[in-house]
Amino acid sequence: MKKKVVIKEEIVKALKEAGLKEGMNVIVHTSLGSLGYVSGGAKTVIDALIETVGDKGTIMMPTQSWKNLDPDTGVHYEIDEKDYQLIRDTWPAYDKDLTPTNTMGAVAEMFRQYKGAMRSNHPARSITALGKNAEYLISRHDLSDIFGETSPLARLYELGGYVLLIGVGYDKNTSLHLCDERASYPSKHYVTEHSAIMEDGKRVWKAYDTLYVDGEDFKDIGEAFESEYTVNKVKLNDATIRLMSQRELVDFGVKWIEKNRK
């Protein structure tokens, strides 16, 4: 079956129907393929977002490069264990201008390169922002605080921002990781990660302690959240577009985790 062509004006219309407005600060997660055959591809989606939030708004997207982690974590599953040390010795240091995203999708990969976009300094879990509050959102992304209180997620929370899911589910909803940081639960634990970074002009394999990243129950959190809170939904071809308050989502998620995660 041939795909239906989708143009920018249709995307803008759908975004506005979902409640996205001028001046909003929003973190966006997108599946380009779910929208159909977008005329202009990823650039058209980004331009539609920019047009909708306007000059006073800010767009954020996860631009993670999680391959820049130790092979022991399983991210280099394609290689033999005997070559793990070779990865540690040779993986290129993170460069926020050059390092590509890993499985973040075509929209996020183009967004990190957009004129005026600003990318955070985390070597494995970066976030990119574009717009009025971009610098504020990404400026304090501590190495050991992947998704916590110094991260762009917490700063979006401070601004009363929003979450926009385009053709993806809650398993891709990065803001739920902030719930992990804020919740207290028995299995909560920290791990030592490693990434290649530049330090004092030299490439180093840097160790840092951070909260273990866990998202296995995010779909359950999303389902429970939608049973209690209003989430604006609009269909555009195969994509369900969801817009929600990030603050409501995070506050709910903290309580859900503390009640349900053992």
mmCIF file of N, CA and C in Angstrom, residues 103-233:
data_model
loop_
_atom_site.group_PDB
_atom_site.id
_atom_site.type_symbol
_atom_site.label_atom_id
_atom_site.label_comp_id
_atom_site.label_asym_id
_atom_site.label_seq_id
_atom_site.Cartn_x
_atom_site.Cartn_y
_atom_site.Cartn_z
ATOM 1 N N THR A 103 19.863 5.721 17.503
ATOM 2 C CA THR A 103 18.466 5.262 17.449
ATOM 3 C C THR A 103 17.472 6.270 18.031
ATOM 4 N N MET A 104 17.742 7.533 17.865
ATOM 5 C CA MET A 104 16.808 8.577 18.311
ATOM 6 C C MET A 104 15.829 8.965 17.221
ATOM 7 N N GLY A 105 16.058 8.477 16.002
ATOM 8 C CA GLY A 105 15.161 8.799 14.902
ATOM 9 C C GLY A 105 15.688 9.922 14.037
ATOM 10 N N ALA A 106 15.130 10.005 12.835
ATOM 11 C CA ALA A 106 15.603 10.971 11.843
ATOM 12 C C ALA A 106 15.350 12.416 12.268
ATOM 13 N N VAL A 107 14.245 12.650 12.961
ATOM 14 C CA VAL A 107 13.906 14.024 13.357
ATOM 15 C C VAL A 107 14.905 14.528 14.392
ATOM 16 N N ALA A 108 15.183 13.731 15.404
ATOM 17 C CA ALA A 108 16.138 14.149 16.436
ATOM 18 C C ALA A 108 17.541 14.314 15.864
ATOM 19 N N GLU A 109 17.922 13.420 14.959
ATOM 20 C CA GLU A 109 19.255 13.512 14.366
ATOM 21 C C GLU A 109 19.411 14.796 13.560
ATOM 22 N N MET A 110 18.371 15.200 12.837
ATOM 23 C CA MET A 110 18.459 16.466 12.110
ATOM 24 C C MET A 110 18.357 17.652 13.066
ATOM 25 N N PHE A 111 17.528 17.525 14.092
ATOM 26 C CA PHE A 111 17.303 18.636 15.016
ATOM 27 C C PHE A 111 18.594 19.065 15.702
ATOM 28 N N ARG A 112 19.445 18.094 16.075
ATOM 29 C CA ARG A 112 20.696 18.450 16.768
ATOM 30 C C ARG A 112 21.599 19.310 15.892
ATOM 31 N N GLN A 113 21.403 19.253 14.570
ATOM 32 C CA GLN A 113 22.238 20.001 13.635
ATOM 33 C C GLN A 113 21.576 21.296 13.158
ATOM 34 N N TYR A 114 20.375 21.577 13.657
ATOM 35 C CA TYR A 114 19.626 22.740 13.176
ATOM 36 C C TYR A 114 20.316 24.038 13.577
ATOM 37 N N LYS A 115 20.227 25.017 12.714
ATOM 38 C CA LYS A 115 20.815 26.323 12.995
ATOM 39 C C LYS A 115 20.193 26.902 14.262
ATOM 40 N N GLY A 116 21.036 27.280 15.214
ATOM 41 C CA GLY A 116 20.570 27.855 16.465
ATOM 42 C C GLY A 116 20.305 26.844 17.558
ATOM 43 N N ALA A 117 20.310 25.545 17.238
ATOM 44 C CA ALA A 117 20.064 24.520 18.252
ATOM 45 C C ALA A 117 21.261 24.409 19.188
ATOM 46 N N MET A 118 20.981 24.112 20.466
ATOM 47 C CA MET A 118 22.020 24.004 21.483
ATOM 48 C C MET A 118 21.912 22.631 22.140
ATOM 49 N N ARG A 119 23.024 21.917 22.203
ATOM 50 C CA ARG A 119 23.037 20.554 22.712
ATOM 51 C C ARG A 119 23.760 20.502 24.051
ATOM 52 N N SER A 120 23.225 19.727 24.981
ATOM 53 C CA SER A 120 23.846 19.635 26.304
ATOM 54 C C SER A 120 25.143 18.834 26.248
ATOM 55 N N ASN A 121 25.902 18.905 27.327
ATOM 56 C CA ASN A 121 27.258 18.352 27.343
ATOM 57 C C ASN A 121 27.340 16.890 27.747
ATOM 58 N N HIS A 122 26.216 16.238 28.048
ATOM 59 C CA HIS A 122 26.333 14.861 28.508
ATOM 60 C C HIS A 122 26.764 13.953 27.359
ATOM 61 N N PRO A 123 27.824 13.147 27.539
ATOM 62 C CA PRO A 123 28.385 12.382 26.425
ATOM 63 C C PRO A 123 27.537 11.208 25.949
ATOM 64 N N ALA A 124 26.570 10.774 26.754
ATOM 65 C CA ALA A 124 25.736 9.632 26.371
ATOM 66 C C ALA A 124 24.245 9.951 26.350
ATOM 67 N N ARG A 125 23.816 10.950 27.125
ATOM 68 C CA ARG A 125 22.384 11.217 27.305
ATOM 69 C C ARG A 125 22.034 12.679 27.029
ATOM 70 N N SER A 126 22.601 13.243 25.990
ATOM 71 C CA SER A 126 22.396 14.663 25.710
ATOM 72 C C SER A 126 20.960 14.968 25.286
ATOM 73 N N ILE A 127 20.592 16.231 25.469
ATOM 74 C CA ILE A 127 19.325 16.773 24.998
ATOM 75 C C ILE A 127 19.628 18.062 24.253
ATOM 76 N N THR A 128 18.916 18.288 23.160
ATOM 77 C CA THR A 128 19.108 19.481 22.345
ATOM 78 C C THR A 128 17.877 20.366 22.429
ATOM 79 N N ALA A 129 18.092 21.669 22.476
ATOM 80 C CA ALA A 129 16.983 22.627 22.569
ATOM 81 C C ALA A 129 17.170 23.736 21.546
ATOM 82 N N LEU A 130 16.038 24.274 21.119
ATOM 83 C CA LEU A 130 16.029 25.368 20.141
ATOM 84 C C LEU A 130 14.916 26.326 20.513
ATOM 85 N N GLY A 131 15.249 27.597 20.650
ATOM 86 C CA GLY A 131 14.227 28.584 20.941
ATOM 87 C C GLY A 131 14.607 29.498 22.088
ATOM 88 N N LYS A 132 13.624 30.195 22.614
ATOM 89 C CA LYS A 132 13.835 31.262 23.597
ATOM 90 C C LYS A 132 14.600 30.789 24.824
ATOM 91 N N ASN A 133 14.247 29.640 25.380
ATOM 92 C CA ASN A 133 14.849 29.174 26.635
ATOM 93 C C ASN A 133 15.873 28.055 26.439
ATOM 94 N N ALA A 134 16.381 27.926 25.226
ATOM 95 C CA ALA A 134 17.283 26.813 24.915
ATOM 96 C C ALA A 134 18.511 26.785 25.817
ATOM 97 N N GLU A 135 19.178 27.903 25.960
ATOM 98 C CA GLU A 135 20.413 27.933 26.749
ATOM 99 C C GLU A 135 20.139 27.586 28.209
ATOM 100 N N TYR A 136 19.063 28.119 28.761
ATOM 101 C CA TYR A 136 18.707 27.817 30.144
ATOM 102 C C TYR A 136 18.454 26.326 30.326
ATOM 103 N N LEU A 137 17.783 25.718 29.384
ATOM 104 C CA LEU A 137 17.389 24.328 29.513
ATOM 105 C C LEU A 137 18.569 23.358 29.471
ATOM 106 N N ILE A 138 19.578 23.643 28.676
ATOM 107 C CA ILE A 138 20.638 22.645 28.467
ATOM 108 C C ILE A 138 21.954 22.977 29.171
ATOM 109 N N SER A 139 22.028 24.095 29.888
ATOM 110 C CA SER A 139 23.324 24.614 30.328
ATOM 111 C C SER A 139 23.940 23.895 31.519
ATOM 112 N N ARG A 140 23.163 23.113 32.279
ATOM 113 C CA ARG A 140 23.706 22.487 33.494
ATOM 114 C C ARG A 140 23.436 20.992 33.507
ATOM 115 N N HIS A 141 23.928 20.273 32.532
ATOM 116 C CA HIS A 141 23.672 18.830 32.457
ATOM 117 C C HIS A 141 24.872 18.099 33.020
ATOM 118 N N ASP A 142 24.846 17.837 34.329
ATOM 119 C CA ASP A 142 25.973 17.247 35.032
ATOM 120 C C ASP A 142 26.214 15.814 34.574
ATOM 121 N N LEU A 143 27.480 15.421 34.525
ATOM 122 C CA LEU A 143 27.863 14.100 34.044
ATOM 123 C C LEU A 143 27.206 12.983 34.853
ATOM 124 N N SER A 144 27.111 13.153 36.165
ATOM 125 C CA SER A 144 26.558 12.113 37.038
ATOM 126 C C SER A 144 25.055 12.245 37.252
ATOM 127 N N ASP A 145 24.443 13.198 36.607
ATOM 128 C CA ASP A 145 23.015 13.453 36.804
ATOM 129 C C ASP A 145 22.312 13.384 35.457
ATOM 130 N N ILE A 146 22.171 12.170 34.945
ATOM 131 C CA ILE A 146 21.673 11.974 33.580
ATOM 132 C C ILE A 146 20.311 12.605 33.362
ATOM 133 N N PHE A 147 19.360 12.264 34.234
ATOM 134 C CA PHE A 147 17.985 12.734 34.057
ATOM 135 C C PHE A 147 17.442 13.413 35.313
ATOM 136 N N GLY A 148 18.322 13.908 36.178
ATOM 137 C CA GLY A 148 17.898 14.426 37.465
ATOM 138 C C GLY A 148 17.801 15.937 37.549
ATOM 139 N N GLU A 149 18.160 16.469 38.721
ATOM 140 C CA GLU A 149 17.859 17.865 39.030
ATOM 141 C C GLU A 149 18.723 18.882 38.295
ATOM 142 N N THR A 150 19.857 18.476 37.742
ATOM 143 C CA THR A 150 20.639 19.415 36.916
ATOM 144 C C THR A 150 20.369 19.211 35.426
ATOM 145 N N SER A 151 19.507 18.270 35.105
ATOM 146 C CA SER A 151 19.273 17.923 33.696
ATOM 147 C C SER A 151 18.266 18.869 33.042
ATOM 148 N N PRO A 152 18.244 18.891 31.719
ATOM 149 C CA PRO A 152 17.231 19.677 31.007
ATOM 150 C C PRO A 152 15.804 19.274 31.376
ATOM 151 N N LEU A 153 15.589 18.030 31.769
ATOM 152 C CA LEU A 153 14.241 17.593 32.145
ATOM 153 C C LEU A 153 13.737 18.360 33.359
ATOM 154 N N ALA A 154 14.603 18.536 34.363
ATOM 155 C CA ALA A 154 14.206 19.258 35.571
ATOM 156 C C ALA A 154 13.981 20.733 35.272
ATOM 157 N N ARG A 155 14.748 21.275 34.374
ATOM 158 C CA ARG A 155 14.570 22.688 34.030
ATOM 159 C C ARG A 155 13.279 22.903 33.231
ATOM 160 N N LEU A 156 12.926 21.935 32.405
ATOM 161 C CA LEU A 156 11.638 22.022 31.711
ATOM 162 C C LEU A 156 10.503 21.969 32.724
ATOM 163 N N TYR A 157 10.644 21.137 33.741
ATOM 164 C CA TYR A 157 9.661 21.051 34.825
ATOM 165 C C TYR A 157 9.508 22.420 35.499
ATOM 166 N N GLU A 158 10.633 23.077 35.785
ATOM 167 C CA GLU A 158 10.608 24.400 36.416
ATOM 168 C C GLU A 158 9.821 25.409 35.579
ATOM 169 N N LEU A 159 9.914 25.276 34.269
ATOM 170 C CA LEU A 159 9.239 26.218 33.363
ATOM 171 C C LEU A 159 7.785 25.846 33.103
ATOM 172 N N GLY A 160 7.308 24.766 33.715
ATOM 173 C CA GLY A 160 5.932 24.338 33.468
ATOM 174 C C GLY A 160 5.732 23.865 32.040
ATOM 175 N N GLY A 161 6.704 23.106 31.536
ATOM 176 C CA GLY A 161 6.693 22.700 30.131
ATOM 177 C C GLY A 161 5.757 21.541 29.826
ATOM 178 N N TYR A 162 5.840 21.086 28.585
ATOM 179 C CA TYR A 162 4.940 20.054 28.071
ATOM 180 C C TYR A 162 5.728 18.922 27.421
ATOM 181 N N VAL A 163 5.052 17.794 27.268
ATOM 182 C CA VAL A 163 5.579 16.636 26.558
ATOM 183 C C VAL A 163 4.718 16.397 25.336
ATOM 184 N N LEU A 164 5.362 16.223 24.185
ATOM 185 C CA LEU A 164 4.663 15.952 22.933
ATOM 186 C C LEU A 164 5.174 14.632 22.367
ATOM 187 N N LEU A 165 4.278 13.671 22.239
ATOM 188 C CA LEU A 165 4.611 12.370 21.653
ATOM 189 C C LEU A 165 3.957 12.293 20.283
ATOM 190 N N ILE A 166 4.759 12.094 19.238
ATOM 191 C CA ILE A 166 4.242 12.009 17.872
ATOM 192 C C ILE A 166 4.510 10.610 17.342
ATOM 193 N N GLY A 167 3.502 9.758 17.410
ATOM 194 C CA GLY A 167 3.640 8.406 16.878
ATOM 195 C C GLY A 167 4.459 7.466 17.725
ATOM 196 N N VAL A 168 4.748 7.833 18.966
ATOM 197 C CA VAL A 168 5.482 6.963 19.880
ATOM 198 C C VAL A 168 4.710 6.853 21.187
ATOM 199 N N GLY A 169 5.065 5.828 21.995
ATOM 200 C CA GLY A 169 4.380 5.607 23.252
ATOM 201 C C GLY A 169 5.175 6.090 24.446
ATOM 202 N N TYR A 170 4.692 5.747 25.624
ATOM 203 C CA TYR A 170 5.316 6.212 26.859
ATOM 204 C C TYR A 170 6.668 5.555 27.109
ATOM 205 N N ASP A 171 6.967 4.458 26.435
ATOM 206 C CA ASP A 171 8.284 3.854 26.581
ATOM 207 C C ASP A 171 9.371 4.762 26.029
ATOM 208 N N LYS A 172 8.981 5.749 25.213
ATOM 209 C CA LYS A 172 9.921 6.730 24.671
ATOM 210 C C LYS A 172 9.838 8.073 25.401
ATOM 211 N N ASN A 173 9.056 8.129 26.464
ATOM 212 C CA ASN A 173 8.788 9.393 27.149
ATOM 213 C C ASN A 173 9.893 9.670 28.168
ATOM 214 N N THR A 174 10.916 10.391 27.745
ATOM 215 C CA THR A 174 12.121 10.601 28.547
ATOM 216 C C THR A 174 11.833 11.276 29.878
ATOM 217 N N SER A 175 10.804 12.091 29.954
ATOM 218 C CA SER A 175 10.502 12.804 31.196
ATOM 219 C C SER A 175 10.208 11.864 32.350
ATOM 220 N N LEU A 176 9.802 10.627 32.054
ATOM 221 C CA LEU A 176 9.533 9.675 33.127
ATOM 222 C C LEU A 176 10.805 9.282 33.873
ATOM 223 N N HIS A 177 11.965 9.496 33.270
ATOM 224 C CA HIS A 177 13.218 9.227 33.983
ATOM 225 C C HIS A 177 13.412 10.207 35.139
ATOM 226 N N LEU A 178 12.839 11.404 35.026
ATOM 227 C CA LEU A 178 12.910 12.351 36.136
ATOM 228 C C LEU A 178 12.141 11.813 37.343
ATOM 229 N N CYS A 179 11.076 11.054 37.086
ATOM 230 C CA CYS A 179 10.339 10.398 38.178
ATOM 231 C C CYS A 179 11.252 9.441 38.931
ATOM 232 N N ASP A 180 12.067 8.687 38.197
ATOM 233 C CA ASP A 180 13.035 7.770 38.810
ATOM 234 C C ASP A 180 13.907 8.498 39.825
ATOM 235 N N GLU A 181 14.390 9.650 39.418
ATOM 236 C CA GLU A 181 15.281 10.425 40.274
ATOM 237 C C GLU A 181 14.571 10.905 41.539
ATOM 238 N N ARG A 182 13.327 11.280 41.418
ATOM 239 C CA ARG A 182 12.622 11.899 42.533
ATOM 240 C C ARG A 182 11.903 10.904 43.435
ATOM 241 N N ALA A 183 11.654 9.713 42.939
ATOM 242 C CA ALA A 183 10.916 8.719 43.710
ATOM 243 C C ALA A 183 11.836 7.947 44.647
ATOM 244 N N SER A 184 11.256 7.442 45.740
ATOM 245 C CA SER A 184 11.957 6.542 46.646
ATOM 246 C C SER A 184 11.321 5.165 46.532
ATOM 247 N N TYR A 185 12.136 4.142 46.235
ATOM 248 C CA TYR A 185 11.608 2.789 46.089
ATOM 249 C C TYR A 185 12.726 1.792 46.387
ATOM 250 N N PRO A 186 12.374 0.592 46.825
ATOM 251 C CA PRO A 186 13.370 -0.355 47.338
ATOM 252 C C PRO A 186 14.483 -0.727 46.368
ATOM 253 N N SER A 187 14.162 -0.851 45.091
ATOM 254 C CA SER A 187 15.166 -1.329 44.134
ATOM 255 C C SER A 187 16.009 -0.211 43.524
ATOM 256 N N LYS A 188 15.816 1.008 43.980
ATOM 257 C CA LYS A 188 16.564 2.145 43.436
ATOM 258 C C LYS A 188 18.051 1.974 43.739
ATOM 259 N N HIS A 189 18.890 2.098 42.706
ATOM 260 C CA HIS A 189 20.313 1.931 42.932
ATOM 261 C C HIS A 189 21.125 2.699 41.894
ATOM 262 N N TYR A 190 22.375 2.900 42.222
ATOM 263 C CA TYR A 190 23.284 3.666 41.378
ATOM 264 C C TYR A 190 24.343 2.749 40.776
ATOM 265 N N VAL A 191 24.857 3.150 39.628
ATOM 266 C CA VAL A 191 25.866 2.370 38.931
ATOM 267 C C VAL A 191 27.001 3.296 38.492
ATOM 268 N N THR A 192 28.134 2.704 38.171
ATOM 269 C CA THR A 192 29.245 3.459 37.607
ATOM 270 C C THR A 192 29.241 3.293 36.095
ATOM 271 N N GLU A 193 29.090 4.391 35.397
ATOM 272 C CA GLU A 193 29.128 4.392 33.936
ATOM 273 C C GLU A 193 30.487 4.913 33.475
ATOM 274 N N HIS A 194 30.776 4.677 32.194
ATOM 275 C CA HIS A 194 32.008 5.196 31.586
ATOM 276 C C HIS A 194 31.671 5.747 30.208
ATOM 277 N N SER A 195 32.277 6.882 29.866
ATOM 278 C CA SER A 195 32.121 7.460 28.533
ATOM 279 C C SER A 195 33.416 8.140 28.120
ATOM 280 N N ALA A 196 33.617 8.225 26.811
ATOM 281 C CA ALA A 196 34.778 8.940 26.288
ATOM 282 C C ALA A 196 34.455 10.427 26.206
ATOM 283 N N ILE A 197 35.274 11.251 26.868
ATOM 284 C CA ILE A 197 35.081 12.699 26.852
ATOM 285 C C ILE A 197 36.439 13.385 26.678
ATOM 286 N N MET A 198 36.389 14.667 26.396
ATOM 287 C CA MET A 198 37.599 15.476 26.378
ATOM 288 C C MET A 198 37.759 16.132 27.742
ATOM 289 N N GLU A 199 38.951 15.981 28.335
ATOM 290 C CA GLU A 199 39.233 16.557 29.643
ATOM 291 C C GLU A 199 40.634 17.138 29.615
ATOM 292 N N ASP A 200 40.731 18.439 29.863
ATOM 293 C CA ASP A 200 42.020 19.141 29.809
ATOM 294 C C ASP A 200 42.714 18.930 28.470
ATOM 295 N N GLY A 201 41.916 18.925 27.402
ATOM 296 C CA GLY A 201 42.462 18.812 26.058
ATOM 297 C C GLY A 201 42.819 17.412 25.623
ATOM 298 N N LYS A 202 42.502 16.402 26.471
ATOM 299 C CA LYS A 202 42.839 15.026 26.136
ATOM 300 C C LYS A 202 41.599 14.140 26.182
ATOM 301 N N ARG A 203 41.599 13.115 25.317
ATOM 302 C CA ARG A 203 40.513 12.149 25.335
ATOM 303 C C ARG A 203 40.740 11.182 26.499
ATOM 304 N N VAL A 204 39.703 11.040 27.367
ATOM 305 C CA VAL A 204 39.798 10.139 28.512
ATOM 306 C C VAL A 204 38.556 9.259 28.565
ATOM 307 N N TRP A 205 38.711 8.080 29.137
ATOM 308 C CA TRP A 205 37.595 7.153 29.375
ATOM 309 C C TRP A 205 37.145 7.407 30.807
ATOM 310 N N LYS A 206 36.104 8.232 30.950
ATOM 311 C CA LYS A 206 35.726 8.818 32.236
ATOM 312 C C LYS A 206 34.699 7.965 32.971
ATOM 313 N N ALA A 207 34.975 7.697 34.241
ATOM 314 C CA ALA A 207 34.034 6.986 35.105
ATOM 315 C C ALA A 207 33.168 7.993 35.850
ATOM 316 N N TYR A 208 31.890 7.683 35.988
ATOM 317 C CA TYR A 208 30.990 8.548 36.759
ATOM 318 C C TYR A 208 29.844 7.717 37.319
ATOM 319 N N ASP A 209 29.433 8.054 38.534
ATOM 320 C CA ASP A 209 28.332 7.354 39.198
ATOM 321 C C ASP A 209 27.014 8.044 38.864
ATOM 322 N N THR A 210 25.996 7.241 38.555
ATOM 323 C CA THR A 210 24.699 7.801 38.191
ATOM 324 C C THR A 210 23.595 6.803 38.503
ATOM 325 N N LEU A 211 22.374 7.290 38.554
ATOM 326 C CA LEU A 211 21.234 6.414 38.807
ATOM 327 C C LEU A 211 21.080 5.425 37.663
ATOM 328 N N TYR A 212 20.818 4.170 38.000
ATOM 329 C CA TYR A 212 20.567 3.147 36.984
ATOM 330 C C TYR A 212 19.346 3.531 36.161
ATOM 331 N N VAL A 213 19.476 3.485 34.846
ATOM 332 C CA VAL A 213 18.387 3.880 33.951
ATOM 333 C C VAL A 213 17.419 2.712 33.779
ATOM 334 N N ASP A 214 16.184 2.909 34.206
ATOM 335 C CA ASP A 214 15.174 1.854 34.156
ATOM 336 C C ASP A 214 13.889 2.427 33.567
ATOM 337 N N GLY A 215 13.377 1.804 32.506
ATOM 338 C CA GLY A 215 12.144 2.282 31.905
ATOM 339 C C GLY A 215 11.164 1.183 31.567
ATOM 340 N N GLU A 216 11.312 0.029 32.203
ATOM 341 C CA GLU A 216 10.506 -1.132 31.834
ATOM 342 C C GLU A 216 9.019 -0.948 32.136
ATOM 343 N N ASP A 217 8.687 -0.092 33.104
ATOM 344 C CA ASP A 217 7.279 0.089 33.459
ATOM 345 C C ASP A 217 6.690 1.408 32.946
ATOM 346 N N PHE A 218 7.385 2.061 32.032
ATOM 347 C CA PHE A 218 6.908 3.354 31.554
ATOM 348 C C PHE A 218 5.557 3.262 30.837
ATOM 349 N N LYS A 219 5.336 2.178 30.107
ATOM 350 C CA LYS A 219 4.045 2.009 29.438
ATOM 351 C C LYS A 219 2.924 1.912 30.460
ATOM 352 N N ASP A 220 3.179 1.209 31.554
ATOM 353 C CA ASP A 220 2.176 1.073 32.615
ATOM 354 C C ASP A 220 1.898 2.419 33.274
ATOM 355 N N ILE A 221 2.947 3.204 33.479
ATOM 356 C CA ILE A 221 2.771 4.542 34.065
ATOM 357 C C ILE A 221 1.923 5.408 33.142
ATOM 358 N N GLY A 222 2.215 5.346 31.840
ATOM 359 C CA GLY A 222 1.461 6.137 30.879
ATOM 360 C C GLY A 222 -0.016 5.763 30.848
ATOM 361 N N GLU A 223 -0.286 4.479 30.876
ATOM 362 C CA GLU A 223 -1.681 4.016 30.865
ATOM 363 C C GLU A 223 -2.423 4.495 32.109
ATOM 364 N N ALA A 224 -1.764 4.401 33.257
ATOM 365 C CA ALA A 224 -2.384 4.851 34.506
ATOM 366 C C ALA A 224 -2.575 6.368 34.505
ATOM 367 N N PHE A 225 -1.596 7.076 33.976
ATOM 368 C CA PHE A 225 -1.685 8.541 33.915
ATOM 369 C C PHE A 225 -2.884 8.977 33.071
ATOM 370 N N GLU A 226 -3.062 8.335 31.929
ATOM 371 C CA GLU A 226 -4.157 8.724 31.040
ATOM 372 C C GLU A 226 -5.528 8.368 31.613
ATOM 373 N N SER A 227 -5.575 7.463 32.572
ATOM 374 C CA SER A 227 -6.847 7.135 33.207
ATOM 375 C C SER A 227 -7.273 8.186 34.227
ATOM 376 N N GLU A 228 -6.332 9.053 34.613
ATOM 377 C CA GLU A 228 -6.635 10.052 35.633
ATOM 378 C C GLU A 228 -6.478 11.491 35.159
ATOM 379 N N TYR A 229 -5.709 11.701 34.098
ATOM 380 C CA TYR A 229 -5.426 13.058 33.641
ATOM 381 C C TYR A 229 -5.809 13.222 32.173
ATOM 382 N N THR A 230 -6.057 14.462 31.803
ATOM 383 C CA THR A 230 -6.392 14.768 30.422
ATOM 384 C C THR A 230 -5.127 14.807 29.574
ATOM 385 N N VAL A 231 -5.107 13.988 28.551
ATOM 386 C CA VAL A 231 -4.025 14.009 27.562
ATOM 387 C C VAL A 231 -4.669 14.263 26.211
ATOM 388 N N ASN A 232 -4.323 15.376 25.601
ATOM 389 C CA ASN A 232 -4.910 15.714 24.301
ATOM 390 C C ASN A 232 -4.372 14.774 23.230
ATOM 391 N N LYS A 233 -5.272 14.185 22.447
ATOM 392 C CA LYS A 233 -4.871 13.219 21.423
ATOM 393 C C LYS A 233 -5.466 13.603 20.080
#
